[in-house]
JSON list of C-alpha atoms in Angstrom, two decimals:
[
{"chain": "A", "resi": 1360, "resn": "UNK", "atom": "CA", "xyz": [-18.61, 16.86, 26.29]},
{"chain": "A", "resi": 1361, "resn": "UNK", "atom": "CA", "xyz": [-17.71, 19.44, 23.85]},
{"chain": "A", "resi": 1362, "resn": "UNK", "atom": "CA", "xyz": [-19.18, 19.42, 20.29]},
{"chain": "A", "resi": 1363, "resn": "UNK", "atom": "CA", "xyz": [-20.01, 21.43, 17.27]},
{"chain": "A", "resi": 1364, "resn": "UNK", "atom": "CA", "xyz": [-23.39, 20.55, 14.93]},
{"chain": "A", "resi": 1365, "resn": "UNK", "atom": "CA", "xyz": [-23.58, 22.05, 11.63]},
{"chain": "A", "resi": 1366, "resn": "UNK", "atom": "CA", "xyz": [-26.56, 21.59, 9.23]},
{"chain": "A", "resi": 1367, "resn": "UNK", "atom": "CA", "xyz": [-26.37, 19.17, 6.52]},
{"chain": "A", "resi": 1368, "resn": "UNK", "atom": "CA", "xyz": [-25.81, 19.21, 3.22]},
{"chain": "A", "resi": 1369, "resn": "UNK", "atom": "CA", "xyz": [-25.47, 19.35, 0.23]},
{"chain": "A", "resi": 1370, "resn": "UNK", "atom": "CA", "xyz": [-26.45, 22.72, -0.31]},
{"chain": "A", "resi": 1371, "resn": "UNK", "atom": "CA", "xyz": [-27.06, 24.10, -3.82]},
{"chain": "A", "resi": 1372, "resn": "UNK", "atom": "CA", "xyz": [-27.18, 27.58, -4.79]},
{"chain": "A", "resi": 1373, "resn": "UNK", "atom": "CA", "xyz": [-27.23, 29.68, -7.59]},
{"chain": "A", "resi": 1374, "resn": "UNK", "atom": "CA", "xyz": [-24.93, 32.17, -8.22]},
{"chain": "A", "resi": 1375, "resn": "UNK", "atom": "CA", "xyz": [-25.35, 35.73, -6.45]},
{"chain": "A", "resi": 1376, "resn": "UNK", "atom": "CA", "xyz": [-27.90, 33.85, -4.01]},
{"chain": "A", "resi": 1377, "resn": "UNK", "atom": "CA", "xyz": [-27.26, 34.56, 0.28]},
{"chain": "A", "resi": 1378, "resn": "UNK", "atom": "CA", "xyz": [-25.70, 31.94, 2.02]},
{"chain": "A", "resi": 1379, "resn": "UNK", "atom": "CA", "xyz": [-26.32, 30.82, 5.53]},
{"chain": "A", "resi": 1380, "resn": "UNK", "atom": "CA", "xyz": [-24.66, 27.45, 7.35]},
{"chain": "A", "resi": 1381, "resn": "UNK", "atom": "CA", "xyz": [-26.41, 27.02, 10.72]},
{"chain": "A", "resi": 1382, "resn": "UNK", "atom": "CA", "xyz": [-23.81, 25.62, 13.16]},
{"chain": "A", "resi": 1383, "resn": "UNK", "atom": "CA", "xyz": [-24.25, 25.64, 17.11]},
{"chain": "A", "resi": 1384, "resn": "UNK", "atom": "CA", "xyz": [-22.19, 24.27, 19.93]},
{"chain": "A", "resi": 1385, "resn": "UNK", "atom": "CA", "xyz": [-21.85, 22.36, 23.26]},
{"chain": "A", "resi": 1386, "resn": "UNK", "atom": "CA", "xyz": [-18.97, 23.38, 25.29]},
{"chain": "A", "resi": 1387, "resn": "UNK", "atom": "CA", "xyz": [-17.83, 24.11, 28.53]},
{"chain": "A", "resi": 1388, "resn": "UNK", "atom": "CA", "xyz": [-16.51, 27.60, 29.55]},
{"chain": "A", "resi": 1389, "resn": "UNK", "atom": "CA", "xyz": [-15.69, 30.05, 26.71]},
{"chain": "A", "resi": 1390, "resn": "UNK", "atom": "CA", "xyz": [-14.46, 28.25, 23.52]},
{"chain": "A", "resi": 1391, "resn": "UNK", "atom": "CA", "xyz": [-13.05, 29.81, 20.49]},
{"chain": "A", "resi": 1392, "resn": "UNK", "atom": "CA", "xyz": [-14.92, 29.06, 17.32]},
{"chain": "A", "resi": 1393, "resn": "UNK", "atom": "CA", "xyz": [-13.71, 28.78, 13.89]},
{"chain": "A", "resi": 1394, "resn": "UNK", "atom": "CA", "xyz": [-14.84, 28.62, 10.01]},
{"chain": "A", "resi": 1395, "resn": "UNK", "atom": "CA", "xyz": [-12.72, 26.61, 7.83]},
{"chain": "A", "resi": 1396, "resn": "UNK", "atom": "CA", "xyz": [-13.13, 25.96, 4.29]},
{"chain": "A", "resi": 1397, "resn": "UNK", "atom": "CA", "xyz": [-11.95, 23.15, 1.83]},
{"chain": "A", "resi": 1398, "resn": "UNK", "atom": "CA", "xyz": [-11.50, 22.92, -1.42]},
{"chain": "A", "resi": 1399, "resn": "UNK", "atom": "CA", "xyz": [-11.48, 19.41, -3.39]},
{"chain": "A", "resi": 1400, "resn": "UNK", "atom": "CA", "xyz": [-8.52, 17.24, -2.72]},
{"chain": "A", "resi": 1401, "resn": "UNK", "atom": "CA", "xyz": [-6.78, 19.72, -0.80]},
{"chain": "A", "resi": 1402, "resn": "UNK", "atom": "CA", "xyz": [-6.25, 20.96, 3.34]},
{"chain": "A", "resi": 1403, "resn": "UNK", "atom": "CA", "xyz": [-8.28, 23.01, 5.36]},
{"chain": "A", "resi": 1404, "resn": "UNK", "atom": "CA", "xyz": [-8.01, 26.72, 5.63]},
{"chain": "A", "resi": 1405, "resn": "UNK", "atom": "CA", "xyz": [-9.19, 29.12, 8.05]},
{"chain": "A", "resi": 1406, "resn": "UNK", "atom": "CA", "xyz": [-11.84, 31.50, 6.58]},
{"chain": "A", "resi": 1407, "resn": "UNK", "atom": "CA", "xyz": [-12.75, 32.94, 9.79]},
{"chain": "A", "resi": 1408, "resn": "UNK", "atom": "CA", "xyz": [-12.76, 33.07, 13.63]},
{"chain": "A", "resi": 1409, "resn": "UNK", "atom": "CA", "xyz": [-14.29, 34.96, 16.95]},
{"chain": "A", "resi": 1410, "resn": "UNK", "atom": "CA", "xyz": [-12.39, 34.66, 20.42]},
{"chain": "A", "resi": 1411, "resn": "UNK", "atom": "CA", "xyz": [-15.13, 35.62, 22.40]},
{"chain": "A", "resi": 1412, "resn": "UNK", "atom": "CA", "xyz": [-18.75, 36.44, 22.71]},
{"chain": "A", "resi": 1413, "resn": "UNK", "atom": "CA", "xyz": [-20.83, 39.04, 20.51]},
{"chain": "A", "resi": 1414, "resn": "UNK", "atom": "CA", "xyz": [-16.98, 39.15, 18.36]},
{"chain": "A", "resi": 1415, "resn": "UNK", "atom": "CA", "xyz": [-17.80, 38.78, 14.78]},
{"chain": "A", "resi": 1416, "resn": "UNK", "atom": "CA", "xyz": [-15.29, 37.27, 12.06]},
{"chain": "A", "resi": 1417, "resn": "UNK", "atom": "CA", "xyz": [-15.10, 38.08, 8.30]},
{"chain": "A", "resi": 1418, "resn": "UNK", "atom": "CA", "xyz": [-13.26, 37.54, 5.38]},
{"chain": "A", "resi": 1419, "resn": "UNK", "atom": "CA", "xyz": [-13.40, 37.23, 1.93]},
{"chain": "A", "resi": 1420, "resn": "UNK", "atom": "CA", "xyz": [-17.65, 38.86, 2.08]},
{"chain": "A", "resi": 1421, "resn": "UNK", "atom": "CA", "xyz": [-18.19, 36.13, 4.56]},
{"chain": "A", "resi": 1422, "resn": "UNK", "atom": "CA", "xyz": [-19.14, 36.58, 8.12]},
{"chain": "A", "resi": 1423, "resn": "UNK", "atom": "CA", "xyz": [-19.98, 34.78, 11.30]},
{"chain": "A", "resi": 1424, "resn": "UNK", "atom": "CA", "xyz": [-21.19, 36.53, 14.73]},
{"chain": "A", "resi": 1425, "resn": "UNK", "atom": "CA", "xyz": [-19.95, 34.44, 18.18]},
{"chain": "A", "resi": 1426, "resn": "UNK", "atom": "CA", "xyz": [-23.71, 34.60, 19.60]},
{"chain": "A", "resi": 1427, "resn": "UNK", "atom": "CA", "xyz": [-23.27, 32.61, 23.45]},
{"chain": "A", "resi": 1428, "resn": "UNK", "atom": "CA", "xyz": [-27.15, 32.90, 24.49]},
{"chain": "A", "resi": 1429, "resn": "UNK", "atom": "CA", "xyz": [-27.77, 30.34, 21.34]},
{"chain": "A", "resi": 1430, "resn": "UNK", "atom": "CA", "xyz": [-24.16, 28.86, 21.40]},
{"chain": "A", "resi": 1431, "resn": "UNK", "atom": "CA", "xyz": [-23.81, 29.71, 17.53]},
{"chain": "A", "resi": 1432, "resn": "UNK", "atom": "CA", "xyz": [-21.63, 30.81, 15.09]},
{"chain": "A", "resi": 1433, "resn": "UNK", "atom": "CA", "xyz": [-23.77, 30.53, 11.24]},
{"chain": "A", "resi": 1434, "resn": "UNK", "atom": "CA", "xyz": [-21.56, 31.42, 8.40]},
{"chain": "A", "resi": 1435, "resn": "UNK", "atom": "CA", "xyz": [-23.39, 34.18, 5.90]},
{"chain": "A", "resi": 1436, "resn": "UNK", "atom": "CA", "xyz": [-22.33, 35.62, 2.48]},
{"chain": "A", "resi": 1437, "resn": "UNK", "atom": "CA", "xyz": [-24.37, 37.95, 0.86]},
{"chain": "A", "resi": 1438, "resn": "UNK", "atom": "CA", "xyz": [-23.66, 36.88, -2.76]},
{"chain": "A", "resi": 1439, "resn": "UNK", "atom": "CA", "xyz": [-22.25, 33.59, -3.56]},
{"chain": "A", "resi": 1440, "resn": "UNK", "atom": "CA", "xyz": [-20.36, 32.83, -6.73]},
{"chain": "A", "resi": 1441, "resn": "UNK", "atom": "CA", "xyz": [-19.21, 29.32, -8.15]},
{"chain": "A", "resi": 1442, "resn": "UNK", "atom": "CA", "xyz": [-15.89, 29.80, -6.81]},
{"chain": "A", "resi": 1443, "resn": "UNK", "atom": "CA", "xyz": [-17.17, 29.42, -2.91]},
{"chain": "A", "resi": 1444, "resn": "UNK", "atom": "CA", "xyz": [-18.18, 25.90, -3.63]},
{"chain": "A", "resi": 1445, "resn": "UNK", "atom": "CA", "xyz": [-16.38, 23.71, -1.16]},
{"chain": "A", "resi": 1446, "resn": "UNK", "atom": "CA", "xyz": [-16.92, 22.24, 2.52]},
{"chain": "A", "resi": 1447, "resn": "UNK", "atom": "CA", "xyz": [-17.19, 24.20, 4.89]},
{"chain": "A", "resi": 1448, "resn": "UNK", "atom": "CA", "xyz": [-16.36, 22.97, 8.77]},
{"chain": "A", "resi": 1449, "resn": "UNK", "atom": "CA", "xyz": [-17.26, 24.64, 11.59]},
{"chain": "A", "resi": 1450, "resn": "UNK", "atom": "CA", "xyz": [-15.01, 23.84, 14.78]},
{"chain": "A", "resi": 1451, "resn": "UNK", "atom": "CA", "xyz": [-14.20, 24.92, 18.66]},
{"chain": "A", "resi": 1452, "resn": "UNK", "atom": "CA", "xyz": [-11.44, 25.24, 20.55]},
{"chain": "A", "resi": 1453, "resn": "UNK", "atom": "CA", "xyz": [-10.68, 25.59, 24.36]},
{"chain": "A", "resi": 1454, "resn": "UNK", "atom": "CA", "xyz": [-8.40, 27.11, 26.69]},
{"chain": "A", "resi": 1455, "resn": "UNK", "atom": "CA", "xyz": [-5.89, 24.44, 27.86]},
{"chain": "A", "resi": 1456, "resn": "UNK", "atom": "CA", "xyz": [-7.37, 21.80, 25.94]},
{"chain": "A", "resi": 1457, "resn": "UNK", "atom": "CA", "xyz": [-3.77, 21.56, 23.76]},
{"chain": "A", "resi": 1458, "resn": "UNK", "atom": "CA", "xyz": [-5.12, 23.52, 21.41]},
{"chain": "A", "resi": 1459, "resn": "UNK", "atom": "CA", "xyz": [-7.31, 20.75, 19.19]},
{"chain": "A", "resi": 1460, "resn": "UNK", "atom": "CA", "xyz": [-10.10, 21.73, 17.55]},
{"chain": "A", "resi": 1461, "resn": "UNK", "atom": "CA", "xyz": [-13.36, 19.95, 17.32]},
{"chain": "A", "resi": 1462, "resn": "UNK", "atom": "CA", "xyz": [-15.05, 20.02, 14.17]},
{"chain": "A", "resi": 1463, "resn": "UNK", "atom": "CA", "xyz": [-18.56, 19.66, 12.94]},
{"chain": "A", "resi": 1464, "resn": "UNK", "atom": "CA", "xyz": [-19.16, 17.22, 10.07]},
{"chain": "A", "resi": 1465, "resn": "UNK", "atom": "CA", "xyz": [-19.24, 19.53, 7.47]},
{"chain": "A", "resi": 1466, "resn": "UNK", "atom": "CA", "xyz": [-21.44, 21.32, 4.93]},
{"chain": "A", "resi": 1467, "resn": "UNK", "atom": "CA", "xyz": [-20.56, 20.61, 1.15]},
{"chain": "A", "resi": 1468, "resn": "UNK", "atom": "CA", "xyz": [-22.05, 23.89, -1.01]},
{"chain": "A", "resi": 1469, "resn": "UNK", "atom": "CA", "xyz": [-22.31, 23.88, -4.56]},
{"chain": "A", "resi": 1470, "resn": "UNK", "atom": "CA", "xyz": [-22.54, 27.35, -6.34]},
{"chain": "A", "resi": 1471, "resn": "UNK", "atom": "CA", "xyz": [-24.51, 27.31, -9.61]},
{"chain": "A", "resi": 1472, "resn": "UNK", "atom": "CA", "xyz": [-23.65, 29.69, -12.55]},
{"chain": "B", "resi": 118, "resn": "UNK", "atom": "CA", "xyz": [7.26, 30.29, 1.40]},
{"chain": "B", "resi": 119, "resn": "UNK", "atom": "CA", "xyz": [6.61, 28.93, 4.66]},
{"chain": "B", "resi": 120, "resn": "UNK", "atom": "CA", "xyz": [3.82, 26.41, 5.02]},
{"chain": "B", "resi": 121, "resn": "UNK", "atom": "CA", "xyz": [3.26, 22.81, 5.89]},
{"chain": "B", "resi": 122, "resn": "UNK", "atom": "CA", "xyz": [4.41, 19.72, 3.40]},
{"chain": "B", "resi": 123, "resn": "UNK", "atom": "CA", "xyz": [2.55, 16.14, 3.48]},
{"chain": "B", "resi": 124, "resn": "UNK", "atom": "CA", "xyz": [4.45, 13.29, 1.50]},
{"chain": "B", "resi": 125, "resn": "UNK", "atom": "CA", "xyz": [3.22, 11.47, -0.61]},
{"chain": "B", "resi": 126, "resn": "UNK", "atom": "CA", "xyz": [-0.26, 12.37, -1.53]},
{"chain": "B", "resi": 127, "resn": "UNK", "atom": "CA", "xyz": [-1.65, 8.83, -2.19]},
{"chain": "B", "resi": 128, "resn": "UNK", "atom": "CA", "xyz": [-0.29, 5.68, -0.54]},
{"chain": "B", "resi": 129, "resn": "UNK", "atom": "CA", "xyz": [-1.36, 2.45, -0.78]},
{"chain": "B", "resi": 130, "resn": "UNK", "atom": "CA", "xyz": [-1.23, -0.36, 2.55]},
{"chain": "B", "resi": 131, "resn": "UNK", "atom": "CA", "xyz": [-1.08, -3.98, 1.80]},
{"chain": "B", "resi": 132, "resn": "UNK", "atom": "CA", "xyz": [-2.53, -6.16, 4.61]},
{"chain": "B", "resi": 133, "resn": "UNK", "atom": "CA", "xyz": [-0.18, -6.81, 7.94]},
{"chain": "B", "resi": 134, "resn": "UNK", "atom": "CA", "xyz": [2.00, -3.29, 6.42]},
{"chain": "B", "resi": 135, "resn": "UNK", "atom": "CA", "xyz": [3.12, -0.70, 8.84]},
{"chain": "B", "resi": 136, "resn": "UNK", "atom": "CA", "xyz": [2.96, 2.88, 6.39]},
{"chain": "B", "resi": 137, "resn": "UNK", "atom": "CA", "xyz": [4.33, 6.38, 7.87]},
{"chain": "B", "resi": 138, "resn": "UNK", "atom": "CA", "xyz": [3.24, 9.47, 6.37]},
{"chain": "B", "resi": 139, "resn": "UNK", "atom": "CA", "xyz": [5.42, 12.31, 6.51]},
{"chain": "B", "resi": 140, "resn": "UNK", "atom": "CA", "xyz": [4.80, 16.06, 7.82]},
{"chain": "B", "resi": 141, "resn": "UNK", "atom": "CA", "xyz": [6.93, 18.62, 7.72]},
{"chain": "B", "resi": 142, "resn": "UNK", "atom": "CA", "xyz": [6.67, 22.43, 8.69]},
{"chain": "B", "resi": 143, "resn": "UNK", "atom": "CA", "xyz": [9.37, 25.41, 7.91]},
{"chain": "B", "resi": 144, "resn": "UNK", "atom": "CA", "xyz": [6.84, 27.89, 10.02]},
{"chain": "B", "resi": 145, "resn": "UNK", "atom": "CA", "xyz": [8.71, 27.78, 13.30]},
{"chain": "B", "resi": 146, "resn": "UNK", "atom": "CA", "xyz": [5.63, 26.43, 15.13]},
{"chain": "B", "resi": 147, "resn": "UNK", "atom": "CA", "xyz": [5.63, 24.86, 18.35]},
{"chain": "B", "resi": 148, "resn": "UNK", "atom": "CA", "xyz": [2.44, 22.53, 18.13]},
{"chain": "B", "resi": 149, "resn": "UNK", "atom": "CA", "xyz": [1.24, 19.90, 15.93]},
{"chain": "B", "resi": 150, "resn": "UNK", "atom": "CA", "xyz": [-1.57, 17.90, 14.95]},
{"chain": "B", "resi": 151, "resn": "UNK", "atom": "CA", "xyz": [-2.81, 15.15, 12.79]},
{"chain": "B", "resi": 152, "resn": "UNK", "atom": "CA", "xyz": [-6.00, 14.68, 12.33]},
{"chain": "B", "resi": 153, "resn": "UNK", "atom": "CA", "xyz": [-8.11, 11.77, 10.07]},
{"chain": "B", "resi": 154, "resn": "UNK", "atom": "CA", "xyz": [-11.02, 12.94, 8.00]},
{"chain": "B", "resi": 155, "resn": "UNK", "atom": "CA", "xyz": [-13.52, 10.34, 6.49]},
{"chain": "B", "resi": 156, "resn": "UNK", "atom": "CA", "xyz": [-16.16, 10.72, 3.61]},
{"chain": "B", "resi": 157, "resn": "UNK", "atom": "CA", "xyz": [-19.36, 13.16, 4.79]},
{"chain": "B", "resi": 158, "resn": "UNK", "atom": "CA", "xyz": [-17.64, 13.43, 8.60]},
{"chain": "B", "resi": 159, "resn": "UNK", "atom": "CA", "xyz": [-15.41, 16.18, 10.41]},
{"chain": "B", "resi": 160, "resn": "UNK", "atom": "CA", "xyz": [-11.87, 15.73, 11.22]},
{"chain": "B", "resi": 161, "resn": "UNK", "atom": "CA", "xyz": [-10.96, 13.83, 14.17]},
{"chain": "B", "resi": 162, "resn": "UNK", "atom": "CA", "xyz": [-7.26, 13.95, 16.05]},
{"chain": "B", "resi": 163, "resn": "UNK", "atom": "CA", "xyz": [-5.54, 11.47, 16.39]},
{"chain": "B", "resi": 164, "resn": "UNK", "atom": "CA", "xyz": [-2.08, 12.59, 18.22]},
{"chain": "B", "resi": 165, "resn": "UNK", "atom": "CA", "xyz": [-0.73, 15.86, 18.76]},
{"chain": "B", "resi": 166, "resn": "UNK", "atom": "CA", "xyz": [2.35, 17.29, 20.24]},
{"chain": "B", "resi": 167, "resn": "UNK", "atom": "CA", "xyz": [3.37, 20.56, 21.51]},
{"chain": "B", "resi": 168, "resn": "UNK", "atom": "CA", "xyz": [6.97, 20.31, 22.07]},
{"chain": "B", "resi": 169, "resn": "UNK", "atom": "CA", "xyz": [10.17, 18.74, 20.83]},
{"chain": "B", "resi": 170, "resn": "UNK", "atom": "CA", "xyz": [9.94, 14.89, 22.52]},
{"chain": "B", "resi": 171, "resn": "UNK", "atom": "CA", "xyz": [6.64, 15.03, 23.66]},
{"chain": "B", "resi": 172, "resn": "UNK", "atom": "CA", "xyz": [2.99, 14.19, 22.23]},
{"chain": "B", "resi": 173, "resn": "UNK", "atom": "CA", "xyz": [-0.40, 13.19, 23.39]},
{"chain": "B", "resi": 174, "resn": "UNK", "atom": "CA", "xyz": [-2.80, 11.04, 22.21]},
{"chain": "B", "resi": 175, "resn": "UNK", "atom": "CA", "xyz": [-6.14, 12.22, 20.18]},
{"chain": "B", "resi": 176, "resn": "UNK", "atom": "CA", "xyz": [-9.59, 10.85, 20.16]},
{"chain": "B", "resi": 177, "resn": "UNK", "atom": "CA", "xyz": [-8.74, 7.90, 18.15]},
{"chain": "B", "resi": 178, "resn": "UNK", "atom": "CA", "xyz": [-5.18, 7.04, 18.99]},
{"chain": "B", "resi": 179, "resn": "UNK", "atom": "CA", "xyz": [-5.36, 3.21, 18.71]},
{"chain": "B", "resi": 180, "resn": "UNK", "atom": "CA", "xyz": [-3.71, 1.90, 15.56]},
{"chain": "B", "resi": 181, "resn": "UNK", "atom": "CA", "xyz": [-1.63, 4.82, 14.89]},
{"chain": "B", "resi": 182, "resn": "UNK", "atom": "CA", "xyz": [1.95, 6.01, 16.43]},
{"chain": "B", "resi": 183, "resn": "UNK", "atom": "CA", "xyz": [4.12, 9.41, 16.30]},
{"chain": "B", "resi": 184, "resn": "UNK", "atom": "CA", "xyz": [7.43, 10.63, 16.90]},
{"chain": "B", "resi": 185, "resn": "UNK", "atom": "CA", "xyz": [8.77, 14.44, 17.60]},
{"chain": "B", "resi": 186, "resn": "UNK", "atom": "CA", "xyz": [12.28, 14.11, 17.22]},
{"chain": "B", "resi": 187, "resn": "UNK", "atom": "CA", "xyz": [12.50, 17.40, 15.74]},
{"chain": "B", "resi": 188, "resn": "UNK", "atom": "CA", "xyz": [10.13, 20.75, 15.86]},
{"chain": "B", "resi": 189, "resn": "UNK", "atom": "CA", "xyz": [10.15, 20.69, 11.88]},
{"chain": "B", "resi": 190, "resn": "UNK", "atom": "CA", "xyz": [8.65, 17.21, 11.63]},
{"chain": "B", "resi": 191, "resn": "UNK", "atom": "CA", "xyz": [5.89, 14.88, 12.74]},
{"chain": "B", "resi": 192, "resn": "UNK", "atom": "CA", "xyz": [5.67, 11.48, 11.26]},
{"chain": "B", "resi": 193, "resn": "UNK", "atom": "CA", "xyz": [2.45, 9.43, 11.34]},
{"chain": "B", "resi": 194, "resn": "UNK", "atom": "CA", "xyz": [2.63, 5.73, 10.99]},
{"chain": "B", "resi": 195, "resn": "UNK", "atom": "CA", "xyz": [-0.43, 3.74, 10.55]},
{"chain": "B", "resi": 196, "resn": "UNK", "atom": "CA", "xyz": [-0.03, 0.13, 11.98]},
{"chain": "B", "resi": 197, "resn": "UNK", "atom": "CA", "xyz": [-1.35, -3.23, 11.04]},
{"chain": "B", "resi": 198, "resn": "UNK", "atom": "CA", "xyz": [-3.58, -2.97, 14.31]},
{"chain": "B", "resi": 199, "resn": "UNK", "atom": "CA", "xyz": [-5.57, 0.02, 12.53]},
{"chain": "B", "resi": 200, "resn": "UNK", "atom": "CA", "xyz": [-7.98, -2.29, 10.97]},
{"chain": "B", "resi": 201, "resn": "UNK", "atom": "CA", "xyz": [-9.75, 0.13, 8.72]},
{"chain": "B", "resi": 202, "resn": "UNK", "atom": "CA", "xyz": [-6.85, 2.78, 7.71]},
{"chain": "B", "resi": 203, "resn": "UNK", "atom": "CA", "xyz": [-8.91, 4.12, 4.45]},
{"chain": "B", "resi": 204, "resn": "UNK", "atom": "CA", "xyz": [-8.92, 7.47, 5.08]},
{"chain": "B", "resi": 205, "resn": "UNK", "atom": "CA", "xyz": [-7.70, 11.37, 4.24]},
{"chain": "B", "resi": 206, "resn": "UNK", "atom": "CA", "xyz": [-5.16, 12.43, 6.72]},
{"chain": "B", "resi": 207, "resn": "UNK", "atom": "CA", "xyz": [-4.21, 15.79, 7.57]},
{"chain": "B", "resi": 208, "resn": "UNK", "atom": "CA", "xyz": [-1.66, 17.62, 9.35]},
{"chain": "B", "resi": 209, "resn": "UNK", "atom": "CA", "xyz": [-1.77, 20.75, 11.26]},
{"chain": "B", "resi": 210, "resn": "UNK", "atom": "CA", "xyz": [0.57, 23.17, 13.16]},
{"chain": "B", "resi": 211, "resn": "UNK", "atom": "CA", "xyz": [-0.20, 26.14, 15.28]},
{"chain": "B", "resi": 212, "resn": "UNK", "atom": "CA", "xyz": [1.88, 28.97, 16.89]},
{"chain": "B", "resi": 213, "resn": "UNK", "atom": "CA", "xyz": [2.24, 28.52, 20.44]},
{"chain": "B", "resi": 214, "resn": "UNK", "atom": "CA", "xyz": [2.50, 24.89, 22.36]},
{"chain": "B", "resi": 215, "resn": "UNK", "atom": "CA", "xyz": [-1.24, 24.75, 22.00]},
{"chain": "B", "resi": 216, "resn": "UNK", "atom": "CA", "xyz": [-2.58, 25.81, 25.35]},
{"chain": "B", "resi": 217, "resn": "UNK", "atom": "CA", "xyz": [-4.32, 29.15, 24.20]},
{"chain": "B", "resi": 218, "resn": "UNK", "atom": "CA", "xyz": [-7.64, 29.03, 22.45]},
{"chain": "B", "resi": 219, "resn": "UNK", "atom": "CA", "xyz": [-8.22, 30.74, 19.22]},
{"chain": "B", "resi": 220, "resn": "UNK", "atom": "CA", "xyz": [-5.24, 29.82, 17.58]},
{"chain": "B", "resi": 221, "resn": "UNK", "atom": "CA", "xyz": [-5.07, 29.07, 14.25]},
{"chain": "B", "resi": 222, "resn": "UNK", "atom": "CA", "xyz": [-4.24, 26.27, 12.70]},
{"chain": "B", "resi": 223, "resn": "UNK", "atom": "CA", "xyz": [-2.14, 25.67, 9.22]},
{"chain": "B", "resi": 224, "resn": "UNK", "atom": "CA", "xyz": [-3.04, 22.40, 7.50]},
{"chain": "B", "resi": 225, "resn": "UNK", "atom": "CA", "xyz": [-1.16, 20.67, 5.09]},
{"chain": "B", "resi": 226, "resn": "UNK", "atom": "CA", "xyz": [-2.38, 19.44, 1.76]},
{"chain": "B", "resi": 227, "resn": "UNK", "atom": "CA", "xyz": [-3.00, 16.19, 3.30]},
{"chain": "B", "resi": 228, "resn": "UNK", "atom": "CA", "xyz": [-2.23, 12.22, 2.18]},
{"chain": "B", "resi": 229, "resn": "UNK", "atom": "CA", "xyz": [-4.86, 9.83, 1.02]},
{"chain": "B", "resi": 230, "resn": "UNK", "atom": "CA", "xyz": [-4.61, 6.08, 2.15]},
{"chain": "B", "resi": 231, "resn": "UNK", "atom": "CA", "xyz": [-6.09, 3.47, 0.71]},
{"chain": "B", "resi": 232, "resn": "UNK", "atom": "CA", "xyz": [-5.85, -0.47, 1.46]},
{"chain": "B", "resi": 233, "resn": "UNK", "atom": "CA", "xyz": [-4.89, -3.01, -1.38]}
]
């Protein structure tokens, strides 16, 4: 079946420090894949996505490269600050599938002045 | 602004109670979701519905029951058969009537449920 995997946390950085958040996937065909973020007590929102193979997503200094001979999709930012801590959920979607996401478990990061 | 509304933000079940959660949406969107989210795990869905009338059941469907009478809303109720309701639930809409891939999805600010 289809799944996503995303490394555990928590992760703890300092401030300014580079940020990766391994996630890979087990799917079927060609799925979209997705970075959402979420901040305490609140929804998700999308940080960042990639349709199709080799696209790459960015937003806000964060990026994420769709890389189909590894099935993954890790989340980078150069420099962190304290404002980036949140969860962070990677997720797939597939064609005709209704349009419901599958999500990873999450990675909590904590940003350290 | 146009975004998605969840109502309230806590609620609280007492044993053998039937509880609805309310979802609203003013972006025109076709499809939508809800989707249950528990301490250190993803989300999961639980019903969705891409049309006016019609929905489908999620991953974890038992317990819980929907209605689409209208394209703006999409009430949740949690039943006395969902034995273990504690949870953070979330709803989501999305453009189109969710057969395309790489939509987004718009999530609301979500309602925490707790059991007395």
């Amino acid at each position: 079946g289809n799944s996503v995997t995303q490394m555990e946390g928590p992760v703890t950085l300092s401030e300014e420090a580079f940020l990766t958040i391994n996630c890979t996937y087990t799917a079927t065909g060609y799925p979209s894949l997705f970075w959402y973020v979420q901040y305490p007590g609140e929804g998700l929102q999308l940080l960042l996505k990639a349709t199709k193979a080799d696209d790459k997503g960015s937003n806000k200094g964060f990026e994420a490269t769709y890389r189909k001979e590894t099935t993954s999709f890790h989340l980078e930012k150069g420099s962190v600050q304290v404002s980036d801590s949140a969860v962070y959920f990677c997720a797939l979607s597939r064609y005709n599938q209704g349009g419901k996401l599958i999500f990873g478990q999450g990675t909590e990061l904590s940003v350290k002045p | 602004d146009g975004g998605i509304t969840q109502s309230p933000k806590y609620l609280f079940r007492k044993e053998g109670q039937n509880v609805t959660l309310s979802c609203e949406q003013n972006l025109n969107h076709d499809a939508m979701y809800w989707y249950r989210q528990d301490p250190g795990q993803g989300l999961r869905l639980i019903y969705y519905s891409q049309i006016v009338n019609d929905f489908q059941k999620g991953d974890i469907a038992e317990g819980y029951s929907v209605s689409r009478e209208k394209k703006e809303s999409f009430p949740l109720t949690v039943t006395s058969a969902q034995k273990n309701p504690t949870a953070f639930y979330l709803c989501a809409s999305s453009v189109s009537r969710g057969g395309q891939s790489g939509e987004t999805q718009y999530f609301g600010p979500g309602t925490r449920l707790l059991v007395l």
